[in-house]
Amino acid sequence: MRARYTLLAWTAAAATYVLIVLGAVVRITGSGMGCGDHWPLCNGHLLPPLHDIGTMIEWSHRLVAALVSALVVGLAVSSWWTADPGNPGLAPGVSRALWHW
């Protein structure tokens, strides 16, 4: 279980890094309104036509944000599910890592 928890944590961290980079791309290219004012839809569609590069950049940023949200929730649930009885709310090994920090 510990290896899967570690893999999930690294995957969440990597996806968060990709989200930050995509956020910078959205900002640099000025494609923040690529999906218009429609949230959570993109230009009124769940799967918008991706003929415009601004729409494609903004929509991919939204998809990665949804993925990061799911990974972080999964990590929190996994941490809670495998909590050490002596330290409620912490996954095994997390309390030791915090003390050695």
XYZ file of N, CA and C in Angstrom:
303
model
N 0.828 -1.193 0.000
C 0.000 0.000 0.000
C 0.872 1.258 0.000
N 2.004 1.177 0.653
C 2.873 2.334 0.773
C 3.397 2.787 -0.590
N 3.709 1.826 -1.459
C 4.208 2.171 -2.794
C 3.116 2.873 -3.607
N 1.885 2.416 -3.483
C 0.792 3.075 -4.212
C 0.538 4.477 -3.691
N 0.647 4.663 -2.382
C 0.471 5.993 -1.786
C 1.555 6.939 -2.285
N 2.781 6.444 -2.321
C 3.895 7.256 -2.810
C 3.706 7.598 -4.277
N 3.290 6.624 -5.073
C 3.037 6.873 -6.499
C 1.937 7.918 -6.678
N 0.881 7.809 -5.884
C -0.209 8.778 -5.967
C 0.270 10.181 -5.584
N 1.089 10.264 -4.547
C 1.603 11.568 -4.119
C 2.501 12.181 -5.192
N 3.386 11.392 -5.786
C 4.260 11.915 -6.844
C 3.473 12.282 -8.085
N 2.451 11.511 -8.402
C 1.606 11.825 -9.557
C 0.864 13.137 -9.332
N 0.340 13.330 -8.125
C -0.347 14.585 -7.804
C 0.616 15.760 -7.880
N 1.832 15.575 -7.394
C 2.826 16.649 -7.443
C 3.209 16.975 -8.889
N 3.414 15.958 -9.706
C 3.767 16.179 -11.109
C 2.631 16.852 -11.864
N 1.405 16.415 -11.611
C 0.246 17.024 -12.276
C 0.082 18.478 -11.837
N 0.373 18.769 -10.579
C 0.303 20.149 -10.102
C 1.348 21.009 -10.795
N 2.539 20.469 -10.990
C 3.587 21.196 -11.716
C 3.139 21.486 -13.152
N 2.558 20.479 -13.812
C 2.058 20.678 -15.180
C 0.967 21.746 -15.189
N 0.108 21.748 -14.182
C -0.949 22.759 -14.093
C -0.362 24.161 -13.966
N 0.682 24.303 -13.168
C 1.318 25.606 -13.010
C 1.933 26.071 -14.320
N 2.601 25.157 -15.018
C 3.196 25.502 -16.317
C 2.102 25.885 -17.314
N 1.019 25.113 -17.346
C -0.088 25.450 -18.249
C -0.721 26.787 -17.879
N -0.786 27.091 -16.591
C -1.292 28.391 -16.167
C -0.425 29.519 -16.693
N 0.885 29.301 -16.690
C 1.794 30.306 -17.250
C 1.590 30.443 -18.753
N 1.367 29.324 -19.430
C 1.117 29.368 -20.877
C -0.174 30.129 -21.162
N -1.201 29.879 -20.361
C -2.464 30.604 -20.532
C -2.228 32.095 -20.363
N -1.459 32.460 -19.353
C -1.204 33.878 -19.087
C -0.361 34.514 -20.194
N 0.696 33.835 -20.603
C 1.604 34.387 -21.608
C 0.913 34.542 -22.966
N 0.091 33.562 -23.336
C -0.575 33.617 -24.636
C -1.836 34.469 -24.619
N -2.290 34.865 -23.437
C -3.507 35.667 -23.341
C -4.763 34.888 -23.678
N -4.725 33.584 -23.466
C -5.884 32.766 -23.813
C -6.783 32.473 -22.618
N -6.755 33.329 -21.614
C -7.577 33.139 -20.435
C -9.069 33.189 -20.710
N -9.461 33.864 -21.768
C -10.883 33.908 -22.137
C -11.173 32.995 -23.327
N -10.310 32.017 -23.538
C -10.504 31.084 -24.646
C -11.799 30.304 -24.557
N -12.305 30.136 -23.346
C -13.567 29.426 -23.150
C -14.709 30.376 -22.823
N -14.446 31.654 -22.851
C -15.498 32.625 -22.558
C -15.860 32.640 -21.085
N -17.064 33.136 -20.801
C -17.537 33.218 -19.415
C -18.309 31.979 -18.992
N -18.238 30.929 -19.753
C -18.996 29.713 -19.466
C -18.183 28.804 -18.556
N -18.641 28.652 -17.325
C -17.992 27.734 -16.406
C -19.040 26.831 -15.804
N -18.870 25.561 -15.799
C -17.686 24.782 -16.115
C -17.582 24.398 -17.592
N -18.522 24.829 -18.383
C -18.461 24.518 -19.810
C -17.474 25.443 -20.509
N -17.129 25.087 -21.725
C -16.211 25.897 -22.521
C -16.966 26.356 -23.761
N -17.257 27.644 -23.810
C -18.064 28.219 -24.888
C -19.406 27.505 -25.029
N -19.972 27.109 -23.887
C -21.280 26.471 -23.863
C -21.270 24.986 -24.176
N -20.089 24.371 -24.324
C -19.998 22.949 -24.667
C -19.098 22.227 -23.674
N -19.420 20.953 -23.448
C -18.559 20.139 -22.614
C -17.263 19.824 -23.359
N -17.378 19.472 -24.617
C -16.229 19.245 -25.494
C -16.282 20.283 -26.610
N -15.602 21.393 -26.439
C -15.709 22.473 -27.423
C -14.940 22.139 -28.701
N -15.300 22.789 -29.797
C -14.492 22.638 -31.004
C -13.125 23.281 -30.754
N -12.083 22.551 -31.069
C -10.740 23.008 -30.736
C -10.009 23.581 -31.942
N -10.724 24.323 -32.761
C -10.098 24.925 -33.936
C -9.324 26.187 -33.592
N -9.594 26.777 -32.431
C -8.906 27.989 -31.988
C -7.855 27.606 -30.946
N -6.628 28.064 -31.121
C -5.540 27.700 -30.205
C -5.791 28.223 -28.788
N -6.404 29.395 -28.648
C -6.717 29.935 -27.327
C -7.700 29.058 -26.574
N -8.693 28.566 -27.286
C -9.675 27.672 -26.675
C -9.010 26.359 -26.269
N -8.143 25.843 -27.101
C -7.468 24.586 -26.809
C -6.562 24.719 -25.574
N -5.858 25.832 -25.467
C -4.974 26.043 -24.313
C -5.796 26.174 -23.028
N -6.839 26.986 -23.064
C -7.663 27.183 -21.869
C -8.379 25.902 -21.463
N -8.886 25.162 -22.440
C -9.613 23.925 -22.137
C -8.669 22.874 -21.554
N -7.444 22.787 -22.082
C -6.489 21.827 -21.530
C -6.106 22.218 -20.099
N -6.027 23.509 -19.816
C -5.745 23.953 -18.453
C -6.880 23.535 -17.520
N -8.108 23.662 -17.974
C -9.252 23.244 -17.153
C -9.256 21.735 -16.931
N -8.891 20.973 -17.951
C -8.849 19.515 -17.798
C -7.781 19.094 -16.793
N -6.610 19.701 -16.879
C -5.542 19.362 -15.941
C -5.927 19.804 -14.526
N -6.613 20.925 -14.394
C -7.082 21.373 -13.077
C -8.063 20.363 -12.480
N -8.926 19.808 -13.307
C -9.859 18.777 -12.827
C -9.096 17.519 -12.404
N -8.075 17.156 -13.174
C -7.255 15.995 -12.833
C -6.524 16.217 -11.510
N -5.943 17.386 -11.332
C -5.236 17.697 -10.086
C -6.212 17.649 -8.910
N -7.398 18.189 -9.087
C -8.404 18.148 -8.020
C -8.730 16.714 -7.629
N -8.939 15.853 -8.615
C -9.247 14.452 -8.339
C -8.072 13.755 -7.648
N -6.860 14.037 -8.079
C -5.682 13.419 -7.462
C -5.499 13.870 -6.012
N -5.709 15.143 -5.748
C -5.551 15.650 -4.381
C -6.631 15.084 -3.472
N -7.849 14.999 -3.958
C -8.920 14.384 -3.162
C -8.599 12.911 -2.928
N -8.130 12.222 -3.963
C -7.740 10.819 -3.810
C -6.610 10.645 -2.810
N -5.657 11.554 -2.829
C -4.550 11.505 -1.882
C -5.041 11.736 -0.453
N -5.952 12.677 -0.280
C -6.507 12.938 1.051
C -7.299 11.734 1.560
N -8.106 11.147 0.699
C -8.890 9.968 1.093
C -7.961 8.804 1.410
N -6.948 8.605 0.581
C -5.991 7.533 0.819
C -5.244 7.740 2.121
N -4.875 8.962 2.405
C -4.180 9.280 3.648
C -5.074 9.012 4.852
N -6.321 9.403 4.739
C -7.257 9.169 5.837
C -7.529 7.676 6.012
N -7.674 6.960 4.898
C -8.031 5.542 4.935
C -6.918 4.708 5.561
N -5.670 5.085 5.288
C -4.536 4.306 5.797
C -3.899 4.972 7.011
N -4.677 5.745 7.753
C -4.142 6.509 8.884
C -3.582 5.587 9.951
N -2.527 6.040 10.561
C -1.904 5.351 11.680
C -2.803 5.552 12.901
N -3.221 4.468 13.572
C -4.125 4.634 14.725
C -3.550 5.542 15.817
N -2.236 5.581 15.957
C -1.627 6.438 16.975
C -1.619 7.899 16.573
N -1.743 8.162 15.284
C -1.750 9.530 14.761
C -2.899 9.676 13.774
N -4.122 9.869 14.262
C -5.259 9.946 13.348
C -5.071 11.054 12.320
N -5.380 10.720 11.089
C -5.300 11.699 10.018
C -3.985 11.678 9.268
N -3.006 10.928 9.758
C -1.720 10.860 9.075
C -1.483 9.457 8.527
N -0.987 9.383 7.337
C -0.666 8.093 6.729
C 0.568 7.519 7.416
N 0.746 6.205 7.345
C 1.932 5.604 7.968
C 3.206 6.232 7.416
N 4.094 6.581 8.298
C 5.361 7.168 7.884
C 5.323 8.682 7.784
N 4.142 9.261 7.639
C 4.054 10.713 7.501
C 4.454 11.388 8.811
N 3.995 10.832 9.940
C 4.335 11.448 11.221
C 5.835 11.396 11.460
N 6.488 10.276 11.092
C 7.946 10.192 11.238
C 8.630 11.208 10.339
N 8.125 11.371 9.116
C 8.718 12.324 8.191
C 8.575 13.747 8.725
N 7.447 14.048 9.357
C 7.245 15.380 9.910
C 8.178 15.653 11.077
N 8.423 14.620 11.913
C 9.321 14.813 13.055
C 10.755 14.988 12.606
N 11.132 14.381 11.486
C 12.498 14.487 10.983
C 12.682 15.684 10.091
N 11.663 16.394 9.821
C 11.719 17.564 8.924
C 12.591 18.563 9.562
